Amino acid sequence: MAKPSPPDKAGQLIKLYARLGVKKDTPDAAMIDDIFDDAVQTCLDYTRSTLSTPILIQAKRLAIIMYNEQGTEGEASRSEGGISQSFEFGTT
């Protein structure tokens, strides 16, 4: 029986850069690295699992949300120039 390949965290991180339109070795990439690490740990804590490709894929999805929520931390809604936004809050 073949041994399964280890999860590819670096590969998922490259896909995350591409999805967010960020180039590697930039300040934004360093921030995304940190956000991705936080997302991975959150997924591992939530599932009480070990690092696997499905966990990394879900962490990538969570990191995208975390990246896009920057600047809106703590806000329930915002209204500017006649445009209103409301934000969903998850519970942990």
PDB file of C-alpha atoms in Angstrom:
ATOM      1  CA  MET A   1       0.000   0.000   0.000  1.00  0.00           C
ATOM      2  CA  ALA A   2       1.392   3.405  -0.983  1.00  0.00           C
ATOM      3  CA  LYS A   3       1.991   5.931   1.752  1.00  0.00           C
ATOM      4  CA  PRO A   4      -0.242   9.022   1.295  1.00  0.00           C
ATOM      5  CA  SER A   5       1.619  12.192   0.437  1.00  0.00           C
ATOM      6  CA  PRO A   6       1.854  14.824   3.179  1.00  0.00           C
ATOM      7  CA  PRO A   7      -0.462  17.807   3.028  1.00  0.00           C
ATOM      8  CA  ASP A   8       0.882  20.590   0.819  1.00  0.00           C
ATOM      9  CA  LYS A   9       0.659  23.745   2.945  1.00  0.00           C
ATOM     10  CA  ALA A  10       3.026  25.683   0.646  1.00  0.00           C
ATOM     11  CA  GLY A  11       0.926  24.766  -2.388  1.00  0.00           C
ATOM     12  CA  GLN A  12      -2.271  25.974  -0.735  1.00  0.00           C
ATOM     13  CA  LEU A  13      -0.523  29.192   0.276  1.00  0.00           C
ATOM     14  CA  ILE A  14       0.494  29.839  -3.347  1.00  0.00           C
ATOM     15  CA  LYS A  15      -3.119  29.268  -4.402  1.00  0.00           C
ATOM     16  CA  LEU A  16      -4.197  31.712  -1.684  1.00  0.00           C
ATOM     17  CA  TYR A  17      -1.831  34.392  -3.044  1.00  0.00           C
ATOM     18  CA  ALA A  18      -3.291  33.863  -6.512  1.00  0.00           C
ATOM     19  CA  ARG A  19      -6.887  33.986  -5.287  1.00  0.00           C
ATOM     20  CA  LEU A  20      -6.233  37.274  -3.483  1.00  0.00           C
ATOM     21  CA  GLY A  21      -4.093  38.748  -6.277  1.00  0.00           C
ATOM     22  CA  VAL A  22      -1.021  39.159  -4.079  1.00  0.00           C
ATOM     23  CA  LYS A  23       2.562  38.592  -5.176  1.00  0.00           C
ATOM     24  CA  LYS A  24       4.955  36.536  -3.081  1.00  0.00           C
ATOM     25  CA  ASP A  25       7.686  38.427  -1.187  1.00  0.00           C
ATOM     26  CA  THR A  26       5.569  41.543  -0.627  1.00  0.00           C
ATOM     27  CA  PRO A  27       4.295  43.016   2.648  1.00  0.00           C
ATOM     28  CA  ASP A  28       0.796  41.758   1.801  1.00  0.00           C
ATOM     29  CA  ALA A  29       2.183  38.242   1.294  1.00  0.00           C
ATOM     30  CA  ALA A  30       3.775  38.309   4.745  1.00  0.00           C
ATOM     31  CA  MET A  31       0.417  39.324   6.226  1.00  0.00           C
ATOM     32  CA  ILE A  32      -1.345  36.552   4.286  1.00  0.00           C
ATOM     33  CA  ASP A  33       1.194  34.027   5.604  1.00  0.00           C
ATOM     34  CA  ASP A  34       0.259  35.055   9.133  1.00  0.00           C
ATOM     35  CA  ILE A  35      -3.481  35.001   8.412  1.00  0.00           C
ATOM     36  CA  PHE A  36      -3.170  31.557   6.810  1.00  0.00           C
ATOM     37  CA  ASP A  37      -1.291  30.215   9.842  1.00  0.00           C
ATOM     38  CA  ASP A  38      -4.070  31.548  12.089  1.00  0.00           C
ATOM     39  CA  ALA A  39      -6.719  29.991   9.844  1.00  0.00           C
ATOM     40  CA  VAL A  40      -4.951  26.617   9.833  1.00  0.00           C
ATOM     41  CA  GLN A  41      -4.707  26.634  13.620  1.00  0.00           C
ATOM     42  CA  THR A  42      -8.361  27.641  13.944  1.00  0.00           C
ATOM     43  CA  CYS A  43      -9.410  24.739  11.706  1.00  0.00           C
ATOM     44  CA  LEU A  44      -7.222  22.287  13.619  1.00  0.00           C
ATOM     45  CA  ASP A  45      -8.567  23.505  16.968  1.00  0.00           C
ATOM     46  CA  TYR A  46     -12.162  23.354  15.767  1.00  0.00           C
ATOM     47  CA  THR A  47     -11.902  19.863  14.268  1.00  0.00           C
ATOM     48  CA  ARG A  48      -9.429  18.468  16.817  1.00  0.00           C
ATOM     49  CA  SER A  49      -7.803  16.865  13.824  1.00  0.00           C
ATOM     50  CA  THR A  50      -4.359  16.648  12.306  1.00  0.00           C
ATOM     51  CA  LEU A  51      -3.021  18.550   9.340  1.00  0.00           C
ATOM     52  CA  SER A  52      -4.515  17.203   6.116  1.00  0.00           C
ATOM     53  CA  THR A  53      -5.287  18.502   2.647  1.00  0.00           C
ATOM     54  CA  PRO A  54      -9.021  18.980   3.408  1.00  0.00           C
ATOM     55  CA  ILE A  55      -8.109  20.987   6.529  1.00  0.00           C
ATOM     56  CA  LEU A  56      -5.747  23.162   4.459  1.00  0.00           C
ATOM     57  CA  ILE A  57      -8.416  23.798   1.833  1.00  0.00           C
ATOM     58  CA  GLN A  58     -10.898  24.917   4.490  1.00  0.00           C
ATOM     59  CA  ALA A  59      -8.188  27.030   6.133  1.00  0.00           C
ATOM     60  CA  LYS A  60      -7.586  28.715   2.776  1.00  0.00           C
ATOM     61  CA  ARG A  61     -11.283  29.561   2.545  1.00  0.00           C
ATOM     62  CA  LEU A  62     -11.244  30.920   6.106  1.00  0.00           C
ATOM     63  CA  ALA A  63      -8.094  32.961   5.385  1.00  0.00           C
ATOM     64  CA  ILE A  64      -9.835  34.627   2.429  1.00  0.00           C
ATOM     65  CA  ILE A  65     -12.676  35.671   4.728  1.00  0.00           C
ATOM     66  CA  MET A  66     -10.235  36.891   7.373  1.00  0.00           C
ATOM     67  CA  TYR A  67      -8.287  38.889   4.757  1.00  0.00           C
ATOM     68  CA  ASN A  68     -11.432  40.490   3.347  1.00  0.00           C
ATOM     69  CA  GLU A  69     -12.719  41.434   6.802  1.00  0.00           C
ATOM     70  CA  GLN A  70      -9.714  43.596   7.594  1.00  0.00           C
ATOM     71  CA  GLY A  71     -10.727  47.072   8.649  1.00  0.00           C
ATOM     72  CA  THR A  72     -14.214  45.977   9.667  1.00  0.00           C
ATOM     73  CA  GLU A  73     -13.302  44.266  12.937  1.00  0.00           C
ATOM     74  CA  GLY A  74     -15.962  44.857  15.562  1.00  0.00           C
ATOM     75  CA  GLU A  75     -18.486  46.422  13.192  1.00  0.00           C
ATOM     76  CA  ALA A  76     -22.006  45.054  12.887  1.00  0.00           C
ATOM     77  CA  SER A  77     -22.889  47.379  10.014  1.00  0.00           C
ATOM     78  CA  ARG A  78     -21.604  50.397   8.138  1.00  0.00           C
ATOM     79  CA  SER A  79     -23.247  53.099   6.062  1.00  0.00           C
ATOM     80  CA  GLU A  80     -21.244  55.433   3.820  1.00  0.00           C
ATOM     81  CA  GLY A  81     -22.438  57.624   0.990  1.00  0.00           C
ATOM     82  CA  GLY A  82     -25.848  56.006   0.855  1.00  0.00           C
ATOM     83  CA  ILE A  83     -24.384  52.486   0.722  1.00  0.00           C
ATOM     84  CA  SER A  84     -25.103  50.204   3.656  1.00  0.00           C
ATOM     85  CA  GLN A  85     -23.200  47.055   4.569  1.00  0.00           C
ATOM     86  CA  SER A  86     -23.958  44.577   7.293  1.00  0.00           C
ATOM     87  CA  PHE A  87     -21.640  41.877   8.551  1.00  0.00           C
ATOM     88  CA  GLU A  88     -22.323  38.352   9.717  1.00  0.00           C
ATOM     89  CA  PHE A  89     -20.717  37.174  12.893  1.00  0.00           C
ATOM     90  CA  GLY A  90     -19.773  33.568  13.562  1.00  0.00           C
ATOM     91  CA  THR A  91     -19.605  32.180  17.040  1.00  0.00           C
ATOM     92  CA  THR A  92     -16.717  30.154  18.312  1.00  0.00           C
TER      93      THR A  92
END
